[in-house]
């Protein structure tokens, strides 16, 4: 688990808002909800999580280190590929996929042993048997502690959408195709929580379920694959940092699935999953709740259970993606002087602080003008006011938290109502009328 501080939580909120707005406001027919974290325990029976939400794990007996079997094998396949043995790596991965799909744990152990895959810590191949481990956290509801009161913390937000499908459809008179979006916390008792906020036990997801007519899933799957990739590119990240990883091994409920992978400093990894989930979830909720969840299509004059395309992105992973893309150490040395800066080149719309307002000195009426600027801007976007230290130091501090604009108020401002605006990425400065500051910033952040 990680806590976000004052800038991290602003960054996270801006990403969350950007996703929310682009889902709900910029698409026809997608609405947002906010479902509870605690749900009826039968929900997780219906979704398959009680029986299936587990990862095969293996322990190294010498180091006591526990690995997810797929991670262990995938890491080894990456090593093979790096050694130019791509074919061998591919054979290994497809064998793994086959065994995982068949839940053949003995076969998986044998595959690890046959390939002499070793533990990174002990360097030995002394492995335990492969075991399943359910990833859901449980707790007790109410004051009586017995098994019947055991409930789960949701491991994904999607099920809150499925159980509300009919409420939303009926109250909003929604017509298929339509979508329901949700952002919220999810909890998974990951065995190996590592790589900072990439994999956590408490994290946030941004999910959208798009309900469609059965038979149209291929088109809509392609539509959402394209749409979601465009969203990532709209963050100003170049397209060669992304790739699709189409699943060969499909979950039992899916008829197509892909991951959008981003090139993190530790390699290409999933940030978002897109799945064509058929009517698996609605069908099961209908069965377990004994409540009809069909939709009446007035055009076809027919009842059916809609099919679903899901887009599911981790908010924290997106924060990590944005951070790793934005972080730069720039060498600014000249012949006369060594110099460097740390800068976070966030897209302006995601930056925690948009505008720093800096009076050159703390007197002569400059703070008063600066505070007036603050007053005219703070209701529209996040500003930061600072009087302390030299202007150079203040600029560098703003670079380090990714503030795209700084304005400095100096003595000339008293005479001609202008100020100096400085752009974070180019470090260029120009003199502009104070009255234009808000407009310049707003043009960049929306
Ligand atoms: P992985 O293969 O990395 O475990 P997953 O396939 O289990 O991920 P999904 O169930 O598809 O992940 O969840 C959708 C998204 O939620 C992922 O793409 C990821 O961004 C995010 N996510 C999943 N698990 C975690 C976690 N433990 N910590 C942070 N984000 C997560």
Coordinates of C-alpha atoms and ligand atoms in Angstrom, one line a residue:
X1 CA 0.0 0.0 0.0
X2 CA 1.2 3.5 -0.7
X3 CA 0.0 6.9 0.5
X4 CA -0.1 9.8 -2.0
X5 CA 1.1 13.1 -0.8
X6 CA -0.1 16.5 -1.8
X7 CA 1.1 16.6 -5.3
X8 CA 0.7 12.9 -6.0
X9 CA -3.0 13.0 -5.0
X10 CA -3.5 16.1 -7.3
X11 CA -1.9 14.2 -10.2
X12 CA -4.0 11.1 -9.5
X13 CA -7.2 13.2 -9.3
X14 CA -6.4 14.9 -12.6
X15 CA -5.9 11.6 -14.3
X16 CA -9.1 10.2 -12.7
X17 CA -11.0 13.3 -13.8
X18 CA -9.6 13.2 -17.3
X19 CA -10.6 9.5 -17.7
X20 CA -14.0 10.2 -16.2
X21 CA -14.7 13.2 -18.4
X22 CA -13.6 11.5 -21.6
X23 CA -15.7 8.4 -20.8
X24 CA -18.9 10.0 -19.7
X25 CA -18.9 13.4 -21.3
X26 CA -17.2 12.8 -24.6
X27 CA -19.1 9.6 -25.5
X28 CA -22.7 9.2 -26.3
X29 CA -24.6 7.1 -23.8
X30 CA -22.0 6.4 -21.1
X31 CA -22.9 7.2 -17.6
X32 CA -21.0 6.9 -14.3
X33 CA -21.9 5.3 -11.0
X34 CA -20.4 4.9 -7.6
X35 CA -21.1 1.4 -6.2
X36 CA -20.2 0.1 -2.7
X37 CA -16.9 -1.7 -2.0
X38 CA -18.7 -4.3 0.2
X39 CA -21.1 -6.3 -1.9
X40 CA -23.4 -9.2 -1.3
X41 CA -21.0 -12.3 -1.0
X42 CA -23.0 -14.2 -3.6
X43 CA -21.9 -11.5 -6.1
X44 CA -18.4 -13.1 -6.0
X45 CA -19.8 -16.6 -6.4
X46 CA -21.6 -15.4 -9.5
X47 CA -18.6 -13.6 -10.9
X48 CA -16.4 -16.7 -10.5
X49 CA -14.0 -14.9 -8.1
X50 CA -14.7 -17.3 -5.1
X51 CA -13.8 -20.3 -7.2
X52 CA -11.4 -19.0 -9.8
X53 CA -9.7 -15.8 -8.6
X54 CA -6.5 -17.3 -7.7
X55 CA -3.0 -17.5 -9.0
X56 CA -0.9 -20.6 -9.2
X57 CA 2.1 -20.0 -7.0
X58 CA 5.4 -21.8 -6.3
X59 CA 7.9 -21.4 -3.5
X60 CA 11.6 -21.8 -3.7
X61 CA 12.5 -24.0 -0.8
X62 CA 15.9 -22.5 -0.3
X63 CA 15.1 -18.8 -0.3
X64 CA 11.5 -19.2 0.9
X65 CA 10.6 -16.8 -1.9
X66 CA 7.2 -17.2 -3.4
X67 CA 6.6 -16.6 -7.1
X68 CA 3.6 -16.4 -9.3
X69 CA 4.2 -19.2 -11.7
X70 CA 3.3 -17.1 -14.8
X71 CA 5.7 -14.3 -13.7
X72 CA 8.5 -16.8 -13.1
X73 CA 8.2 -18.4 -16.5
X74 CA 7.7 -15.1 -18.3
X75 CA 10.8 -13.6 -16.7
X76 CA 12.8 -16.6 -17.9
X77 CA 11.3 -16.3 -21.4
X78 CA 12.4 -12.7 -21.5
X79 CA 15.9 -13.8 -20.6
X80 CA 15.8 -16.4 -23.4
X81 CA 14.7 -13.7 -25.9
X82 CA 17.4 -11.3 -24.8
X83 CA 19.9 -14.1 -25.6
X84 CA 18.5 -14.3 -29.1
X85 CA 16.5 -17.5 -28.4
X86 CA 13.1 -16.2 -29.4
X87 CA 11.8 -19.5 -30.7
X88 CA 12.6 -21.3 -27.5
X89 CA 10.9 -18.5 -25.5
X90 CA 7.8 -18.7 -27.6
X91 CA 7.6 -22.4 -27.2
X92 CA 8.0 -22.1 -23.5
X93 CA 5.2 -19.4 -23.3
X94 CA 2.7 -21.3 -25.3
X95 CA 3.4 -24.4 -23.2
X96 CA 2.7 -22.3 -20.1
X97 CA -0.5 -20.9 -21.6
X98 CA -1.7 -24.4 -22.4
X99 CA -1.0 -25.7 -18.9
X100 CA -2.5 -22.6 -17.2
X101 CA -5.6 -22.9 -19.2
X102 CA -5.9 -26.6 -18.2
X103 CA -5.0 -25.8 -14.5
X104 CA -2.3 -28.5 -14.9
X105 CA -0.2 -27.7 -11.8
X106 CA 2.0 -30.7 -12.0
X107 CA 2.7 -29.9 -15.7
X108 CA 3.6 -26.3 -14.7
X109 CA 6.0 -27.5 -12.1
X110 CA 7.6 -29.9 -14.5
X111 CA 7.9 -27.1 -17.1
X112 CA 9.8 -25.0 -14.6
X113 CA 12.1 -27.9 -13.6
X114 CA 12.7 -29.1 -17.2
X115 CA 13.8 -25.6 -18.1
X116 CA 16.0 -25.4 -15.1
X117 CA 14.4 -22.1 -14.1
X118 CA 16.1 -20.8 -11.0
X119 CA 15.1 -18.6 -8.1
X120 CA 16.7 -15.1 -8.5
X121 CA 17.6 -15.0 -4.8
X122 CA 18.9 -18.5 -3.9
X123 CA 20.0 -19.4 -7.4
X124 CA 18.6 -22.9 -7.0
X125 CA 15.8 -24.8 -8.7
X126 CA 14.6 -26.4 -5.5
X127 CA 10.8 -25.9 -6.0
X128 CA 7.7 -26.7 -4.0
X129 CA 4.5 -27.9 -5.6
X130 CA 2.4 -25.4 -7.4
X131 CA -0.6 -24.2 -5.3
X132 CA -3.6 -21.9 -5.8
X133 CA -4.0 -18.8 -3.7
X134 CA -7.2 -16.8 -3.6
X135 CA -6.5 -13.1 -4.0
X136 CA -9.6 -11.7 -2.3
X137 CA -9.5 -10.2 1.2
X138 CA -12.3 -11.1 3.5
X139 CA -13.7 -9.4 6.5
X140 CA -16.7 -9.9 8.8
X141 CA -19.9 -7.9 8.5
X142 CA -21.8 -7.1 11.6
X143 CA -21.0 -8.0 15.2
X144 CA -21.3 -11.7 15.1
X145 CA -18.2 -13.5 14.0
X146 CA -19.1 -16.5 12.1
X147 CA -18.6 -17.7 8.6
X148 CA -22.0 -16.7 7.4
X149 CA -21.1 -13.0 7.9
X150 CA -17.9 -13.3 5.9
X151 CA -17.8 -10.8 3.1
X152 CA -15.1 -9.8 0.5
X153 CA -13.5 -6.6 -0.3
X154 CA -14.1 -6.2 -4.0
X155 CA -11.1 -7.3 -6.2
X156 CA -12.4 -5.3 -9.1
X157 CA -15.0 -2.5 -9.6
X158 CA -16.7 -4.2 -12.6
X159 CA -19.2 -6.3 -10.6
X160 CA -20.7 -3.2 -9.0
X161 CA -21.5 -2.2 -12.6
X162 CA -23.1 -5.5 -13.5
X163 CA -25.4 -5.6 -10.5
X164 CA -26.5 -2.1 -11.2
X165 CA -27.0 -2.7 -14.9
X166 CA -30.8 -2.8 -14.7
X167 CA -31.1 0.1 -12.3
X168 CA -29.2 2.3 -14.7
X169 CA -30.8 1.0 -17.8
X170 CA -34.4 1.5 -16.5
X171 CA -34.0 4.7 -14.6
X172 CA -32.0 6.3 -17.4
X173 CA -34.1 4.7 -20.1
X174 CA -30.7 3.7 -21.7
X175 CA -30.8 2.1 -25.1
X176 CA -28.3 -0.6 -26.0
X177 CA -25.5 0.1 -26.9
X178 CA -24.7 2.0 -23.7
X179 CA -21.9 2.1 -21.1
X180 CA -21.5 2.4 -17.4
X181 CA -18.3 3.7 -16.0
X182 CA -16.9 3.6 -12.5
X183 CA -13.8 4.6 -10.6
X184 CA -12.9 3.1 -7.2
X185 CA -10.7 1.1 -4.9
X186 CA -10.1 -2.5 -5.5
X187 CA -8.2 -5.0 -3.2
X188 CA -6.2 -8.0 -4.1
X189 CA -4.0 -10.0 -1.8
X190 CA -1.2 -10.1 -4.3
X191 CA 1.6 -12.4 -3.3
X192 CA 4.3 -10.4 -4.9
X193 CA 3.4 -6.7 -4.6
X194 CA 6.4 -5.0 -6.1
X195 CA 7.7 -2.4 -8.5
X196 CA 6.4 0.6 -6.5
X197 CA 2.8 1.5 -7.4
X198 CA 2.7 -0.9 -10.3
X199 CA 1.3 -3.8 -8.2
X200 CA -0.3 -3.0 -4.9
X201 CA -2.8 -4.7 -2.6
X202 CA -5.0 -1.7 -2.4
X203 CA -5.3 0.2 -5.6
X204 CA -7.7 2.1 -7.8
X205 CA -9.4 1.0 -11.0
X206 CA -11.2 2.9 -13.7
X207 CA -13.5 0.5 -15.5
X208 CA -16.2 0.8 -18.1
X209 CA -18.7 -1.9 -19.2
X210 CA -20.2 -1.3 -22.6
X211 CA -23.5 -3.2 -23.1
X212 CA -24.1 -4.3 -26.7
X213 CA -26.3 -6.5 -28.8
X214 CA -25.1 -10.1 -29.0
X215 CA -23.3 -10.7 -32.3
X216 CA -21.9 -7.1 -32.5
X217 CA -19.0 -7.8 -30.1
X218 CA -16.3 -8.0 -32.8
X219 CA -17.0 -4.5 -34.0
X220 CA -17.3 -3.0 -30.6
X221 CA -14.2 -4.8 -29.3
X222 CA -12.2 -3.2 -32.2
X223 CA -13.9 0.2 -31.6
X224 CA -12.8 0.2 -27.9
X225 CA -9.3 -1.1 -28.7
X226 CA -8.8 1.9 -31.0
X227 CA -10.6 4.4 -28.7
X228 CA -8.6 3.5 -25.6
X229 CA -5.3 3.6 -27.5
X230 CA -6.3 7.1 -28.7
X231 CA -6.9 8.1 -25.1
X232 CA -3.4 7.1 -24.1
X233 CA -1.9 8.9 -27.1
X234 CA -3.9 12.0 -26.2
X235 CA -1.6 12.3 -23.1
X236 CA 1.2 13.2 -25.5
X237 CA 3.1 10.0 -25.2
X238 CA 4.6 8.7 -28.4
X239 CA 3.0 5.7 -30.0
X240 CA 6.1 3.6 -30.0
X241 CA 5.8 3.5 -26.2
X242 CA 2.6 1.4 -26.5
X243 CA 1.7 -1.9 -27.9
X244 CA -1.2 -4.3 -27.8
X245 CA -0.7 -7.7 -26.3
X246 CA -3.5 -9.9 -27.6
X247 CA -4.3 -12.8 -25.3
X248 CA -3.9 -16.3 -26.6
X249 CA -5.1 -17.8 -23.4
X250 CA -8.6 -16.4 -22.8
X251 CA -10.4 -16.3 -19.5
X252 CA -13.4 -18.7 -19.6
X253 CA -15.8 -15.8 -20.0
X254 CA -14.0 -13.9 -22.8
X255 CA -14.1 -14.4 -26.5
X256 CA -11.4 -11.8 -27.2
X257 CA -8.9 -9.9 -24.9
X258 CA -6.0 -7.6 -25.2
X259 CA -3.7 -5.6 -23.0
X260 CA -2.5 -2.1 -23.7
X261 CA 1.2 -2.3 -22.6
X262 CA 3.3 0.7 -21.9
X263 CA 7.1 0.7 -21.9
X264 CA 7.9 1.3 -18.3
X265 CA 11.5 1.7 -17.2
X266 CA 11.3 -2.0 -16.3
X267 CA 10.0 -3.0 -19.7
X268 CA 6.6 -3.3 -21.5
X269 CA 3.9 -4.0 -19.0
X270 CA 0.1 -3.9 -18.9
X271 CA -1.6 -0.7 -18.0
X272 CA -5.1 -1.5 -19.3
X273 CA -7.1 -4.5 -20.3
X274 CA -9.8 -4.7 -22.9
X275 CA -12.1 -7.7 -23.0
X276 CA -15.0 -9.0 -24.9
X277 CA -16.8 -10.7 -22.0
X278 CA -19.9 -12.1 -23.8
X279 CA -23.0 -12.3 -21.5
X280 CA -21.0 -14.3 -18.9
X281 CA -21.5 -11.8 -16.0
X282 CA -25.1 -10.8 -16.6
X283 CA -26.1 -14.5 -17.1
X284 CA -24.5 -15.5 -13.8
X285 CA -25.9 -12.6 -11.9
X286 CA -29.3 -13.5 -13.3
X287 CA -28.9 -17.1 -12.2
X288 CA -27.6 -16.4 -8.7
X289 CA -30.0 -13.5 -7.9
X290 CA -33.0 -15.3 -9.7
X291 CA -33.9 -11.9 -11.1
X292 CA -34.3 -11.3 -14.8
X293 CA -31.6 -9.1 -16.3
X294 CA -32.7 -9.2 -19.9
X295 CA -33.1 -6.1 -22.0
X296 CA -36.0 -5.4 -24.3
X297 CA -34.8 -4.2 -27.6
X298 CA -37.7 -2.1 -29.0
X299 CA -36.3 -2.1 -32.5
X300 CA -35.9 -5.9 -32.7
X301 CA -39.0 -6.4 -30.5
X302 CA -36.9 -9.0 -28.6
X303 CA -35.5 -9.7 -25.2
X304 CA -31.9 -10.6 -24.8
X305 CA -29.0 -10.5 -22.3
X306 CA -26.6 -7.9 -23.7
X307 CA -23.0 -8.8 -24.4
X308 CA -20.3 -6.7 -22.8
X309 CA -17.0 -5.1 -23.8
X310 CA -14.9 -4.1 -20.8
X311 CA -12.2 -1.5 -20.6
X312 CA -10.2 -1.7 -17.3
X313 CA -7.3 0.5 -16.4
X314 CA -5.4 0.9 -13.2
X315 CA -5.3 4.5 -12.0
X316 CA -2.1 4.0 -10.0
X317 CA -0.4 2.3 -12.9
X318 CA -1.4 5.2 -15.0
X319 CA 0.2 7.5 -12.4
X320 CA 3.4 5.5 -12.7
X321 CA 3.2 5.6 -16.5
X322 CA 2.8 9.4 -16.5
X323 CA 5.6 9.8 -13.9
X324 CA 8.0 7.6 -15.8
X325 CA 7.3 9.4 -19.0
X326 CA 7.6 12.9 -17.5
X327 CA 10.7 12.5 -15.4
X328 CA 13.8 14.0 -16.9
X329 CA 17.2 15.0 -15.6
X330 CA 18.5 17.8 -17.9
X331 CA 22.0 18.9 -18.3
X332 CA 22.0 22.7 -18.6
X333 CA 25.8 23.2 -18.4
X334 CA 27.5 25.9 -20.4
X335 CA 31.1 26.6 -21.0
X336 CA 31.2 28.8 -17.9
X337 CA 29.0 26.9 -15.5
X338 CA 27.9 23.4 -14.7
X339 CA 24.2 23.2 -14.2
X340 CA 21.3 20.7 -14.3
X341 CA 17.7 20.4 -13.4
X342 CA 15.1 17.7 -12.6
X343 CA 11.9 18.4 -14.4
X344 CA 8.6 16.6 -14.6
X345 CA 7.2 17.3 -18.1
X346 CA 3.6 16.4 -17.3
X347 CA 1.0 17.1 -19.9
X348 CA -0.4 20.5 -18.7
X349 CA -3.9 19.1 -18.1
X350 CA -2.5 16.6 -15.6
X351 CA 0.0 18.7 -13.8
X352 CA -0.7 19.0 -10.0
X353 CA -0.1 22.8 -10.1
X354 CA -0.8 24.7 -13.3
X355 CA 0.5 28.2 -12.5
X356 CA 3.1 29.5 -10.0
X357 CA 2.7 33.2 -9.1
X358 CA 6.0 34.7 -7.9
X359 CA 6.6 38.3 -6.9
X360 CA 10.3 39.0 -7.5
X361 CA 10.7 40.5 -4.1
X362 CA 8.5 40.7 -1.0
X363 CA 7.9 44.4 -1.0
X364 CA 7.2 47.6 -3.1
X365 CA 3.6 46.5 -3.9
X366 CA 4.7 43.4 -5.9
X367 CA 3.0 40.8 -3.6
X368 CA -0.2 42.8 -3.9
X369 CA -0.2 42.5 -7.7
X370 CA 0.7 38.9 -7.5
X371 CA -2.1 38.2 -5.0
X372 CA -4.5 39.9 -7.4
X373 CA -3.4 37.5 -10.2
X374 CA -3.9 34.6 -7.7
X375 CA -7.4 35.9 -6.9
X376 CA -8.4 36.0 -10.6
X377 CA -7.0 32.5 -11.4
X378 CA -7.4 30.2 -8.4
X379 CA -11.1 29.5 -9.0
X380 CA -10.3 28.2 -12.4
X381 CA -7.2 26.1 -11.9
X382 CA -4.7 25.2 -9.2
X383 CA -2.2 28.0 -8.5
X384 CA 0.8 28.2 -6.2
X385 CA 2.0 31.4 -4.6
X386 CA 5.5 31.9 -3.3
X387 CA 7.6 34.8 -2.2
X388 CA 10.6 33.0 -0.7
X389 CA 14.1 32.5 -2.2
X390 CA 15.6 33.7 -5.5
X391 CA 13.5 33.4 -8.6
X392 CA 15.9 30.8 -10.1
X393 CA 15.4 28.5 -7.1
X394 CA 11.7 29.0 -7.2
X395 CA 11.6 28.1 -10.9
X396 CA 13.6 24.9 -10.3
X397 CA 11.3 23.8 -7.5
X398 CA 8.3 24.3 -9.9
X399 CA 10.1 22.3 -12.6
X400 CA 10.6 19.5 -10.1
X401 CA 6.9 19.2 -9.4
X402 CA 6.0 19.7 -13.1
X403 CA 4.3 23.1 -13.0
X404 CA 4.0 24.1 -16.6
X405 CA 3.7 27.9 -16.1
X406 CA 5.3 30.4 -13.8
X407 CA 4.6 34.2 -13.8
X408 CA 6.9 36.6 -12.2
X409 CA 5.8 40.0 -11.1
X410 CA 8.5 42.7 -11.0
X411 CA 8.8 46.5 -10.8
X412 CA 7.9 46.9 -14.5
X413 CA 4.5 45.2 -13.6
X414 CA 3.7 48.3 -11.5
X415 CA 4.1 50.5 -14.5
X416 CA 2.7 48.7 -17.4
X417 CA 0.6 45.8 -16.0
X418 CA 2.7 43.1 -17.6
X419 CA 4.5 40.1 -16.1
X420 CA 7.0 37.6 -17.2
X421 CA 5.7 34.1 -18.1
X422 CA 8.1 31.2 -18.1
X423 CA 7.4 28.0 -19.8
X424 CA 8.6 24.8 -18.0
X425 CA 9.7 22.7 -21.0
X426 CA 11.5 25.3 -23.1
X427 CA 12.4 27.6 -20.1
X428 CA 11.6 30.4 -22.5
X429 CA 10.4 33.6 -20.9
X430 CA 8.2 36.4 -22.4
X431 CA 6.5 39.5 -21.2
X432 CA 2.8 39.4 -21.4
X433 CA -0.1 41.6 -20.2
X434 CA -1.3 40.4 -16.8
X435 CA -4.8 40.4 -18.1
X436 CA -3.9 37.5 -20.5
X437 CA -2.4 35.1 -18.0
X438 CA -5.6 33.2 -17.3
X439 CA -6.4 32.8 -21.0
X440 CA -2.9 31.5 -21.8
X441 CA -3.0 28.9 -19.1
X442 CA -6.5 27.8 -19.8
X443 CA -5.7 27.3 -23.5
X444 CA -3.1 24.7 -22.5
X445 CA -4.9 22.8 -19.8
X446 CA -8.3 22.0 -21.3
Ligands
LIG1 P1 -1.7 -8.3 -13.9 O1 -1.6 -9.3 -15.0 O2 -0.7 -7.2 -14.0 O3 -1.9 -8.9 -12.5 P2 -4.5 -8.3 -14.3 O4 -4.6 -8.8 -15.7 O5 -4.8 -9.2 -13.2 O6 -3.1 -7.5 -14.1 P3 -7.0 -6.9 -14.5 O7 -7.7 -7.8 -13.6 O8 -7.2 -7.0 -16.0 O9 -5.4 -7.0 -14.2 O10 -7.2 -5.4 -14.0 C1 -7.3 -4.3 -14.8 C2 -6.2 -3.3 -14.5 O11 -6.1 -3.0 -13.1 C3 -4.8 -3.7 -14.9 O12 -4.6 -3.4 -16.3 C4 -4.0 -2.8 -14.0 O13 -3.8 -1.5 -14.6 C5 -4.8 -2.7 -12.8 N1 -4.3 -3.6 -11.7 C6 -4.6 -4.9 -11.5 N2 -4.0 -5.4 -10.5 C7 -3.3 -4.3 -9.9 C8 -2.5 -4.2 -8.7 N3 -2.3 -5.2 -7.9 N4 -2.0 -3.0 -8.4 C9 -2.2 -1.9 -9.3 N5 -3.0 -2.0 -10.4 C10 -3.5 -3.2 -10.7

